[in-house]
Amino acid sequence: LPISAISLGLLGLLERPILHLLFTSQFKSSSVYLPLMLVGNSVQAAGWITGAPILGCGKVRTWLTLQITGAVLRYWIAVTFLPQIGIQAIPLSFAVGQIFDLTASLIVCSVQLKIMTSRADLARMAVSSVVPGGLALIGISATPATFCIGVVILAASAVAMAPSQASQIGRAHV
């Protein structure tokens, strides 16, 4: 999760130059959709990790039910909110749908599979989900000062998301 969150966070922070480099000027206005899309992508990565034990334990029907329910929820949100908030309903429905998938997978793992997620891992999931969207908000209209703040946030969140075992990598064990 830390690697995907840092990568998506960097994409969010650099969204204006990246959009300018890769797309025509017609896509400039699309940057307002990126924060929710990046939040959804980050939550999706955590959802894949938490959903894997469900499939690994042979609970295919349960996993498929969660996936279909999440898809219905995304569709319902998009259709319901499209008239009120316009096209922003699409990334909103994606983010909310991914939050549902993650939450439902965590509950199934806890209740049915007796796999408990530690508070530290839940905190990492939360940080990894919020950071890319927050940095994308900064990236929409970044100034040199806000860009520097974004780099500090990116570095601090990388340290915060690093698992405690990462400090043991490379150490000789006696």
Short mmCIF file of N, CA and C in Angstrom, two decimals:
data_model
loop_
_atom_site.label_atom_id
_atom_site.label_comp_id
_atom_site.label_asym_id
_atom_site.label_seq_id
_atom_site.Cartn_x
_atom_site.Cartn_y
_atom_site.Cartn_z
N LEU A 1 0.80 -1.20 0.00
CA LEU A 1 0.00 0.00 0.00
C LEU A 1 0.84 1.27 0.00
N PRO A 2 1.92 1.32 0.76
CA PRO A 2 2.69 2.56 0.74
C PRO A 2 3.19 2.93 -0.66
N ILE A 3 3.60 1.95 -1.44
CA ILE A 3 4.13 2.25 -2.77
C ILE A 3 3.02 2.79 -3.67
N SER A 4 1.85 2.19 -3.65
CA SER A 4 0.76 2.69 -4.49
C SER A 4 0.31 4.07 -4.03
N ALA A 5 0.24 4.28 -2.72
CA ALA A 5 -0.19 5.59 -2.20
C ALA A 5 0.81 6.68 -2.56
N ILE A 6 2.10 6.39 -2.44
CA ILE A 6 3.11 7.39 -2.78
C ILE A 6 3.08 7.67 -4.28
N SER A 7 2.95 6.63 -5.09
CA SER A 7 2.89 6.82 -6.54
C SER A 7 1.67 7.64 -6.94
N LEU A 8 0.50 7.28 -6.41
CA LEU A 8 -0.72 8.02 -6.73
C LEU A 8 -0.67 9.44 -6.16
N GLY A 9 -0.05 9.59 -4.99
CA GLY A 9 0.11 10.92 -4.40
C GLY A 9 1.00 11.80 -5.26
N LEU A 10 2.07 11.24 -5.77
CA LEU A 10 2.97 12.00 -6.65
C LEU A 10 2.24 12.37 -7.94
N LEU A 11 1.45 11.45 -8.48
CA LEU A 11 0.64 11.75 -9.66
C LEU A 11 -0.31 12.91 -9.37
N GLY A 12 -0.95 12.89 -8.21
CA GLY A 12 -1.86 13.97 -7.84
C GLY A 12 -1.16 15.29 -7.70
N LEU A 13 0.01 15.27 -7.09
CA LEU A 13 0.77 16.50 -6.89
C LEU A 13 1.25 17.09 -8.21
N LEU A 14 1.60 16.23 -9.14
CA LEU A 14 2.11 16.68 -10.44
C LEU A 14 1.05 16.63 -11.54
N GLU A 15 -0.21 16.62 -11.16
CA GLU A 15 -1.28 16.40 -12.15
C GLU A 15 -1.29 17.43 -13.26
N ARG A 16 -1.11 18.71 -12.96
CA ARG A 16 -1.15 19.74 -14.02
C ARG A 16 -0.06 19.51 -15.06
N PRO A 17 1.20 19.38 -14.65
CA PRO A 17 2.22 19.16 -15.69
C PRO A 17 2.04 17.84 -16.43
N ILE A 18 1.58 16.81 -15.73
CA ILE A 18 1.38 15.51 -16.39
C ILE A 18 0.25 15.60 -17.41
N LEU A 19 -0.86 16.23 -17.02
CA LEU A 19 -1.96 16.40 -17.97
C LEU A 19 -1.53 17.22 -19.17
N HIS A 20 -0.72 18.25 -18.92
CA HIS A 20 -0.24 19.12 -19.99
C HIS A 20 0.67 18.33 -20.95
N LEU A 21 1.52 17.48 -20.39
CA LEU A 21 2.44 16.69 -21.21
C LEU A 21 1.75 15.59 -22.01
N LEU A 22 0.82 14.91 -21.39
CA LEU A 22 0.23 13.73 -22.00
C LEU A 22 -1.04 13.97 -22.82
N PHE A 23 -1.74 15.07 -22.56
CA PHE A 23 -3.04 15.27 -23.20
C PHE A 23 -3.13 16.67 -23.81
N THR A 24 -4.12 16.85 -24.66
CA THR A 24 -4.35 18.15 -25.26
C THR A 24 -4.98 19.08 -24.23
N SER A 25 -5.08 20.34 -24.56
CA SER A 25 -5.62 21.34 -23.64
C SER A 25 -7.08 21.07 -23.29
N GLN A 26 -7.76 20.27 -24.10
CA GLN A 26 -9.16 19.94 -23.82
C GLN A 26 -9.31 19.17 -22.50
N PHE A 27 -8.25 18.54 -22.04
CA PHE A 27 -8.32 17.73 -20.82
C PHE A 27 -7.97 18.51 -19.56
N LYS A 28 -7.60 19.79 -19.68
CA LYS A 28 -7.22 20.58 -18.50
C LYS A 28 -8.31 20.59 -17.44
N SER A 29 -9.55 20.71 -17.86
CA SER A 29 -10.65 20.78 -16.89
C SER A 29 -10.88 19.45 -16.17
N SER A 30 -10.33 18.37 -16.69
CA SER A 30 -10.55 17.06 -16.07
C SER A 30 -9.79 16.91 -14.75
N SER A 31 -8.86 17.80 -14.46
CA SER A 31 -8.08 17.66 -13.23
C SER A 31 -8.94 17.78 -11.98
N VAL A 32 -10.11 18.38 -12.06
CA VAL A 32 -10.97 18.49 -10.88
C VAL A 32 -11.54 17.13 -10.47
N TYR A 33 -11.50 16.17 -11.38
CA TYR A 33 -12.02 14.84 -11.07
C TYR A 33 -10.95 13.93 -10.46
N LEU A 34 -9.70 14.33 -10.60
CA LEU A 34 -8.59 13.48 -10.18
C LEU A 34 -8.55 13.20 -8.67
N PRO A 35 -8.82 14.16 -7.78
CA PRO A 35 -8.74 13.83 -6.35
C PRO A 35 -9.61 12.63 -5.95
N LEU A 36 -10.88 12.63 -6.35
CA LEU A 36 -11.75 11.50 -5.99
C LEU A 36 -11.33 10.21 -6.70
N MET A 37 -10.85 10.33 -7.93
CA MET A 37 -10.39 9.14 -8.65
C MET A 37 -9.18 8.52 -7.94
N LEU A 38 -8.25 9.37 -7.48
CA LEU A 38 -7.06 8.85 -6.80
C LEU A 38 -7.41 8.26 -5.44
N VAL A 39 -8.36 8.86 -4.74
CA VAL A 39 -8.83 8.26 -3.48
C VAL A 39 -9.43 6.88 -3.78
N GLY A 40 -10.26 6.81 -4.80
CA GLY A 40 -10.87 5.53 -5.19
C GLY A 40 -9.83 4.49 -5.56
N ASN A 41 -8.81 4.91 -6.32
CA ASN A 41 -7.75 3.98 -6.70
C ASN A 41 -6.96 3.49 -5.49
N SER A 42 -6.69 4.37 -4.56
CA SER A 42 -5.95 3.97 -3.36
C SER A 42 -6.75 3.02 -2.50
N VAL A 43 -8.03 3.31 -2.34
CA VAL A 43 -8.90 2.42 -1.56
C VAL A 43 -9.05 1.08 -2.28
N GLN A 44 -9.09 1.14 -3.61
CA GLN A 44 -9.20 -0.09 -4.40
C GLN A 44 -8.00 -1.01 -4.15
N ALA A 45 -6.80 -0.44 -4.06
CA ALA A 45 -5.61 -1.25 -3.79
C ALA A 45 -5.73 -1.94 -2.43
N ALA A 46 -6.19 -1.20 -1.42
CA ALA A 46 -6.39 -1.80 -0.10
C ALA A 46 -7.50 -2.85 -0.15
N GLY A 47 -8.54 -2.60 -0.94
CA GLY A 47 -9.63 -3.55 -1.07
C GLY A 47 -9.19 -4.86 -1.71
N TRP A 48 -8.28 -4.78 -2.68
CA TRP A 48 -7.76 -6.00 -3.29
C TRP A 48 -7.01 -6.83 -2.26
N ILE A 49 -6.24 -6.16 -1.43
CA ILE A 49 -5.46 -6.86 -0.41
C ILE A 49 -6.39 -7.52 0.61
N THR A 50 -7.40 -6.78 1.06
CA THR A 50 -8.31 -7.35 2.06
C THR A 50 -9.27 -8.36 1.47
N GLY A 51 -9.52 -8.29 0.17
CA GLY A 51 -10.42 -9.25 -0.47
C GLY A 51 -9.75 -10.55 -0.83
N ALA A 52 -8.43 -10.55 -0.95
CA ALA A 52 -7.70 -11.76 -1.36
C ALA A 52 -7.95 -12.96 -0.44
N PRO A 53 -7.96 -12.79 0.88
CA PRO A 53 -8.23 -13.96 1.73
C PRO A 53 -9.61 -14.58 1.51
N ILE A 54 -10.57 -13.76 1.12
CA ILE A 54 -11.91 -14.28 0.87
C ILE A 54 -11.86 -15.29 -0.27
N LEU A 55 -11.19 -14.91 -1.35
CA LEU A 55 -11.04 -15.84 -2.47
C LEU A 55 -10.11 -16.99 -2.10
N GLY A 56 -9.04 -16.68 -1.39
CA GLY A 56 -8.08 -17.71 -1.00
C GLY A 56 -8.68 -18.79 -0.13
N CYS A 57 -9.71 -18.45 0.61
CA CYS A 57 -10.39 -19.43 1.46
C CYS A 57 -11.58 -20.08 0.76
N GLY A 58 -11.70 -19.82 -0.54
CA GLY A 58 -12.74 -20.48 -1.32
C GLY A 58 -14.13 -19.88 -1.17
N LYS A 59 -14.24 -18.69 -0.66
CA LYS A 59 -15.54 -18.02 -0.48
C LYS A 59 -15.89 -17.22 -1.74
N VAL A 60 -15.95 -17.91 -2.87
CA VAL A 60 -16.16 -17.26 -4.16
C VAL A 60 -17.52 -16.58 -4.22
N ARG A 61 -18.55 -17.23 -3.74
CA ARG A 61 -19.89 -16.62 -3.76
C ARG A 61 -19.94 -15.36 -2.90
N THR A 62 -19.31 -15.41 -1.76
CA THR A 62 -19.28 -14.23 -0.89
C THR A 62 -18.55 -13.10 -1.59
N TRP A 63 -17.38 -13.39 -2.16
CA TRP A 63 -16.60 -12.37 -2.86
C TRP A 63 -17.39 -11.80 -4.04
N LEU A 64 -18.02 -12.67 -4.80
CA LEU A 64 -18.80 -12.23 -5.96
C LEU A 64 -19.99 -11.38 -5.53
N THR A 65 -20.63 -11.74 -4.44
CA THR A 65 -21.75 -10.95 -3.91
C THR A 65 -21.28 -9.55 -3.53
N LEU A 66 -20.12 -9.47 -2.87
CA LEU A 66 -19.57 -8.15 -2.52
C LEU A 66 -19.28 -7.33 -3.76
N GLN A 67 -18.70 -7.96 -4.78
CA GLN A 67 -18.35 -7.24 -6.00
C GLN A 67 -19.60 -6.74 -6.74
N ILE A 68 -20.61 -7.58 -6.82
CA ILE A 68 -21.85 -7.18 -7.51
C ILE A 68 -22.56 -6.08 -6.72
N THR A 69 -22.59 -6.21 -5.41
CA THR A 69 -23.21 -5.18 -4.58
C THR A 69 -22.47 -3.85 -4.73
N GLY A 70 -21.15 -3.89 -4.74
CA GLY A 70 -20.36 -2.67 -4.94
C GLY A 70 -20.62 -2.04 -6.30
N ALA A 71 -20.76 -2.86 -7.34
CA ALA A 71 -21.04 -2.33 -8.68
C ALA A 71 -22.43 -1.69 -8.73
N VAL A 72 -23.40 -2.33 -8.10
CA VAL A 72 -24.76 -1.76 -8.05
C VAL A 72 -24.73 -0.44 -7.29
N LEU A 73 -24.02 -0.38 -6.18
CA LEU A 73 -23.90 0.84 -5.40
C LEU A 73 -23.27 1.97 -6.23
N ARG A 74 -22.19 1.65 -6.94
CA ARG A 74 -21.53 2.66 -7.79
C ARG A 74 -22.50 3.19 -8.85
N TYR A 75 -23.20 2.28 -9.50
CA TYR A 75 -24.16 2.68 -10.54
C TYR A 75 -25.26 3.55 -9.94
N TRP A 76 -25.82 3.14 -8.81
CA TRP A 76 -26.90 3.88 -8.17
C TRP A 76 -26.46 5.28 -7.79
N ILE A 77 -25.27 5.42 -7.21
CA ILE A 77 -24.76 6.73 -6.83
C ILE A 77 -24.57 7.61 -8.05
N ALA A 78 -23.98 7.06 -9.09
CA ALA A 78 -23.74 7.84 -10.31
C ALA A 78 -25.06 8.34 -10.90
N VAL A 79 -26.03 7.46 -11.04
CA VAL A 79 -27.31 7.84 -11.64
C VAL A 79 -28.07 8.81 -10.75
N THR A 80 -28.03 8.59 -9.45
CA THR A 80 -28.77 9.44 -8.52
C THR A 80 -28.19 10.85 -8.45
N PHE A 81 -26.86 10.96 -8.39
CA PHE A 81 -26.25 12.26 -8.17
C PHE A 81 -25.84 13.00 -9.45
N LEU A 82 -25.90 12.34 -10.58
CA LEU A 82 -25.54 12.99 -11.84
C LEU A 82 -26.36 14.26 -12.09
N PRO A 83 -27.68 14.24 -11.89
CA PRO A 83 -28.44 15.48 -12.13
C PRO A 83 -28.10 16.61 -11.15
N GLN A 84 -27.69 16.26 -9.92
CA GLN A 84 -27.41 17.29 -8.91
C GLN A 84 -26.00 17.86 -9.02
N ILE A 85 -25.00 16.99 -9.20
CA ILE A 85 -23.61 17.48 -9.16
C ILE A 85 -22.87 17.29 -10.48
N GLY A 86 -23.56 16.81 -11.47
CA GLY A 86 -22.94 16.66 -12.78
C GLY A 86 -21.96 15.50 -12.83
N ILE A 87 -21.00 15.63 -13.71
CA ILE A 87 -20.06 14.54 -13.99
C ILE A 87 -19.22 14.15 -12.78
N GLN A 88 -19.13 15.01 -11.78
CA GLN A 88 -18.40 14.70 -10.55
C GLN A 88 -19.02 13.49 -9.86
N ALA A 89 -20.26 13.14 -10.20
CA ALA A 89 -20.92 11.96 -9.63
C ALA A 89 -20.19 10.67 -10.01
N ILE A 90 -19.52 10.67 -11.14
CA ILE A 90 -18.82 9.46 -11.59
C ILE A 90 -17.63 9.14 -10.66
N PRO A 91 -16.68 10.07 -10.46
CA PRO A 91 -15.60 9.74 -9.52
C PRO A 91 -16.09 9.57 -8.08
N LEU A 92 -17.15 10.28 -7.71
CA LEU A 92 -17.72 10.10 -6.37
C LEU A 92 -18.24 8.67 -6.21
N SER A 93 -18.97 8.19 -7.21
CA SER A 93 -19.50 6.83 -7.12
C SER A 93 -18.38 5.80 -7.09
N PHE A 94 -17.32 6.06 -7.84
CA PHE A 94 -16.17 5.14 -7.82
C PHE A 94 -15.53 5.10 -6.43
N ALA A 95 -15.28 6.26 -5.84
CA ALA A 95 -14.65 6.31 -4.52
C ALA A 95 -15.52 5.65 -3.45
N VAL A 96 -16.81 5.97 -3.44
CA VAL A 96 -17.72 5.39 -2.46
C VAL A 96 -17.84 3.88 -2.66
N GLY A 97 -17.90 3.45 -3.91
CA GLY A 97 -17.97 2.01 -4.19
C GLY A 97 -16.74 1.27 -3.70
N GLN A 98 -15.58 1.87 -3.86
CA GLN A 98 -14.35 1.23 -3.39
C GLN A 98 -14.29 1.20 -1.86
N ILE A 99 -14.80 2.25 -1.23
CA ILE A 99 -14.87 2.26 0.24
C ILE A 99 -15.80 1.14 0.72
N PHE A 100 -16.92 0.94 0.02
CA PHE A 100 -17.81 -0.17 0.35
C PHE A 100 -17.07 -1.50 0.21
N ASP A 101 -16.39 -1.71 -0.92
CA ASP A 101 -15.68 -2.97 -1.15
C ASP A 101 -14.66 -3.25 -0.04
N LEU A 102 -13.89 -2.23 0.32
CA LEU A 102 -12.89 -2.40 1.37
C LEU A 102 -13.55 -2.72 2.71
N THR A 103 -14.55 -1.96 3.07
CA THR A 103 -15.23 -2.15 4.36
C THR A 103 -15.89 -3.53 4.43
N ALA A 104 -16.58 -3.91 3.36
CA ALA A 104 -17.25 -5.21 3.33
C ALA A 104 -16.23 -6.34 3.42
N SER A 105 -15.10 -6.21 2.72
CA SER A 105 -14.06 -7.24 2.79
C SER A 105 -13.47 -7.35 4.19
N LEU A 106 -13.24 -6.21 4.83
CA LEU A 106 -12.73 -6.24 6.20
C LEU A 106 -13.71 -6.93 7.14
N ILE A 107 -14.99 -6.66 6.97
CA ILE A 107 -16.01 -7.27 7.83
C ILE A 107 -16.09 -8.78 7.58
N VAL A 108 -16.10 -9.18 6.32
CA VAL A 108 -16.16 -10.61 6.00
C VAL A 108 -14.93 -11.32 6.55
N CYS A 109 -13.77 -10.73 6.37
CA CYS A 109 -12.54 -11.36 6.89
C CYS A 109 -12.60 -11.48 8.41
N SER A 110 -13.10 -10.48 9.07
CA SER A 110 -13.17 -10.50 10.52
C SER A 110 -14.22 -11.49 11.03
N VAL A 111 -15.41 -11.43 10.48
CA VAL A 111 -16.52 -12.23 11.00
C VAL A 111 -16.47 -13.68 10.53
N GLN A 112 -16.31 -13.89 9.23
CA GLN A 112 -16.36 -15.25 8.70
C GLN A 112 -15.03 -15.98 8.76
N LEU A 113 -13.94 -15.25 8.50
CA LEU A 113 -12.63 -15.91 8.41
C LEU A 113 -11.80 -15.75 9.68
N LYS A 114 -12.27 -14.92 10.60
CA LYS A 114 -11.56 -14.66 11.87
C LYS A 114 -10.16 -14.08 11.62
N ILE A 115 -10.03 -13.29 10.55
CA ILE A 115 -8.78 -12.59 10.25
C ILE A 115 -8.97 -11.15 10.72
N MET A 116 -8.26 -10.79 11.76
CA MET A 116 -8.39 -9.46 12.33
C MET A 116 -7.34 -8.54 11.72
N THR A 117 -7.74 -7.32 11.45
CA THR A 117 -6.82 -6.31 10.92
C THR A 117 -6.41 -5.41 12.07
N SER A 118 -5.11 -5.23 12.23
CA SER A 118 -4.62 -4.42 13.35
C SER A 118 -4.98 -2.95 13.14
N ARG A 119 -5.00 -2.22 14.24
CA ARG A 119 -5.26 -0.78 14.16
C ARG A 119 -4.18 -0.08 13.35
N ALA A 120 -2.95 -0.55 13.46
CA ALA A 120 -1.86 0.05 12.69
C ALA A 120 -2.09 -0.14 11.19
N ASP A 121 -2.56 -1.32 10.80
CA ASP A 121 -2.84 -1.56 9.38
C ASP A 121 -4.05 -0.75 8.92
N LEU A 122 -5.06 -0.62 9.76
CA LEU A 122 -6.20 0.22 9.41
C LEU A 122 -5.77 1.67 9.25
N ALA A 123 -4.87 2.13 10.12
CA ALA A 123 -4.36 3.50 10.00
C ALA A 123 -3.58 3.67 8.70
N ARG A 124 -2.77 2.67 8.35
CA ARG A 124 -2.03 2.74 7.08
C ARG A 124 -2.99 2.80 5.89
N MET A 125 -4.05 2.02 5.95
CA MET A 125 -5.05 2.04 4.88
C MET A 125 -5.69 3.42 4.78
N ALA A 126 -6.01 4.00 5.92
CA ALA A 126 -6.64 5.33 5.92
C ALA A 126 -5.70 6.38 5.33
N VAL A 127 -4.46 6.38 5.79
CA VAL A 127 -3.49 7.36 5.28
C VAL A 127 -3.25 7.14 3.80
N SER A 128 -3.09 5.88 3.39
CA SER A 128 -2.82 5.60 1.98
C SER A 128 -4.00 5.96 1.10
N SER A 129 -5.19 6.04 1.67
CA SER A 129 -6.38 6.39 0.89
C SER A 129 -6.57 7.90 0.80
N VAL A 130 -6.22 8.62 1.84
CA VAL A 130 -6.45 10.06 1.88
C VAL A 130 -5.34 10.85 1.20
N VAL A 131 -4.11 10.43 1.34
CA VAL A 131 -2.97 11.20 0.85
C VAL A 131 -3.05 11.50 -0.66
N PRO A 132 -3.31 10.52 -1.53
CA PRO A 132 -3.34 10.86 -2.95
C PRO A 132 -4.40 11.90 -3.32
N GLY A 133 -5.58 11.80 -2.74
CA GLY A 133 -6.62 12.78 -3.01
C GLY A 133 -6.26 14.16 -2.49
N GLY A 134 -5.69 14.20 -1.29
CA GLY A 134 -5.26 15.48 -0.73
C GLY A 134 -4.18 16.14 -1.56
N LEU A 135 -3.22 15.34 -2.01
CA LEU A 135 -2.15 15.89 -2.84
C LEU A 135 -2.68 16.31 -4.21
N ALA A 136 -3.69 15.61 -4.71
CA ALA A 136 -4.30 16.02 -5.97
C ALA A 136 -5.02 17.37 -5.82
N LEU A 137 -5.62 17.60 -4.65
CA LEU A 137 -6.23 18.91 -4.41
C LEU A 137 -5.18 20.01 -4.43
N ILE A 138 -4.03 19.73 -3.85
CA ILE A 138 -2.93 20.69 -3.90
C ILE A 138 -2.46 20.87 -5.34
N GLY A 139 -2.37 19.77 -6.08
CA GLY A 139 -1.86 19.80 -7.44
C GLY A 139 -2.74 20.52 -8.44
N ILE A 140 -4.03 20.67 -8.13
CA ILE A 140 -4.94 21.35 -9.06
C ILE A 140 -4.44 22.76 -9.36
N SER A 141 -4.03 23.47 -8.33
CA SER A 141 -3.54 24.84 -8.53
C SER A 141 -2.29 25.06 -7.70
N ALA A 142 -1.31 24.21 -7.93
CA ALA A 142 -0.08 24.26 -7.13
C ALA A 142 0.72 25.53 -7.42
N THR A 143 1.20 26.12 -6.35
CA THR A 143 2.17 27.21 -6.42
C THR A 143 3.48 26.63 -5.90
N PRO A 144 4.59 27.33 -6.04
CA PRO A 144 5.83 26.77 -5.47
C PRO A 144 5.71 26.45 -3.98
N ALA A 145 5.01 27.30 -3.23
CA ALA A 145 4.87 27.07 -1.79
C ALA A 145 4.00 25.84 -1.51
N THR A 146 2.85 25.73 -2.17
CA THR A 146 1.98 24.58 -1.92
C THR A 146 2.61 23.30 -2.46
N PHE A 147 3.38 23.40 -3.53
CA PHE A 147 4.07 22.23 -4.04
C PHE A 147 5.07 21.72 -3.00
N CYS A 148 5.82 22.63 -2.38
CA CYS A 148 6.78 22.24 -1.33
C CYS A 148 6.06 21.60 -0.14
N ILE A 149 4.91 22.16 0.22
CA ILE A 149 4.12 21.57 1.30
C ILE A 149 3.67 20.17 0.90
N GLY A 150 3.26 20.01 -0.35
CA GLY A 150 2.86 18.70 -0.84
C GLY A 150 3.99 17.69 -0.79
N VAL A 151 5.20 18.11 -1.13
CA VAL A 151 6.36 17.21 -1.07
C VAL A 151 6.62 16.78 0.37
N VAL A 152 6.49 17.70 1.31
CA VAL A 152 6.67 17.37 2.73
C VAL A 152 5.59 16.39 3.18
N ILE A 153 4.36 16.63 2.78
CA ILE A 153 3.25 15.71 3.13
C ILE A 153 3.52 14.33 2.53
N LEU A 154 3.97 14.29 1.30
CA LEU A 154 4.27 13.02 0.64
C LEU A 154 5.36 12.27 1.39
N ALA A 155 6.43 12.95 1.76
CA ALA A 155 7.53 12.31 2.49
C ALA A 155 7.08 11.84 3.87
N ALA A 156 6.34 12.69 4.57
CA ALA A 156 5.87 12.33 5.92
C ALA A 156 4.92 11.14 5.87
N SER A 157 4.06 11.13 4.87
CA SER A 157 3.13 10.00 4.78
C SER A 157 3.85 8.71 4.40
N ALA A 158 4.92 8.81 3.62
CA ALA A 158 5.71 7.62 3.29
C ALA A 158 6.31 7.02 4.56
N VAL A 159 6.80 7.86 5.42
CA VAL A 159 7.37 7.40 6.69
C VAL A 159 6.26 6.81 7.57
N ALA A 160 5.11 7.48 7.62
CA ALA A 160 4.01 7.02 8.47
C ALA A 160 3.44 5.69 7.99
N MET A 161 3.46 5.45 6.68
CA MET A 161 2.86 4.23 6.15
C MET A 161 3.82 3.05 6.14
N ALA A 162 5.10 3.29 6.34
CA ALA A 162 6.07 2.20 6.30
C ALA A 162 5.78 1.21 7.42
N PRO A 163 5.69 -0.05 7.09
CA PRO A 163 5.45 -1.04 8.15
C PRO A 163 6.64 -1.11 9.10
N SER A 164 6.37 -1.48 10.32
CA SER A 164 7.44 -1.53 11.32
C SER A 164 8.53 -2.52 10.92
N GLN A 165 8.19 -3.55 10.15
CA GLN A 165 9.19 -4.53 9.73
C GLN A 165 10.19 -3.93 8.75
N ALA A 166 9.83 -2.81 8.10
CA ALA A 166 10.72 -2.22 7.11
C ALA A 166 12.03 -1.76 7.74
N SER A 167 12.00 -1.40 9.01
CA SER A 167 13.22 -0.97 9.67
C SER A 167 14.19 -2.12 9.89
N GLN A 168 13.71 -3.35 9.75
CA GLN A 168 14.58 -4.52 9.95
C GLN A 168 15.22 -5.02 8.67
N ILE A 169 14.80 -4.49 7.53
CA ILE A 169 15.35 -4.92 6.26
C ILE A 169 16.83 -4.51 6.19
N GLY A 170 17.64 -5.43 5.82
CA GLY A 170 19.07 -5.14 5.68
C GLY A 170 19.88 -5.33 6.96
N ARG A 171 19.23 -5.53 8.06
CA ARG A 171 19.95 -5.75 9.32
C ARG A 171 20.40 -7.21 9.38
N ALA A 172 21.60 -7.37 9.89
CA ALA A 172 22.09 -8.74 10.10
C ALA A 172 21.48 -9.28 11.38
N HIS A 173 20.94 -10.47 11.30
CA HIS A 173 20.35 -11.10 12.47
C HIS A 173 21.37 -12.07 13.07
N VAL A 174 21.60 -11.89 14.35
CA VAL A 174 22.59 -12.72 15.03
C VAL A 174 21.94 -13.91 15.66
#
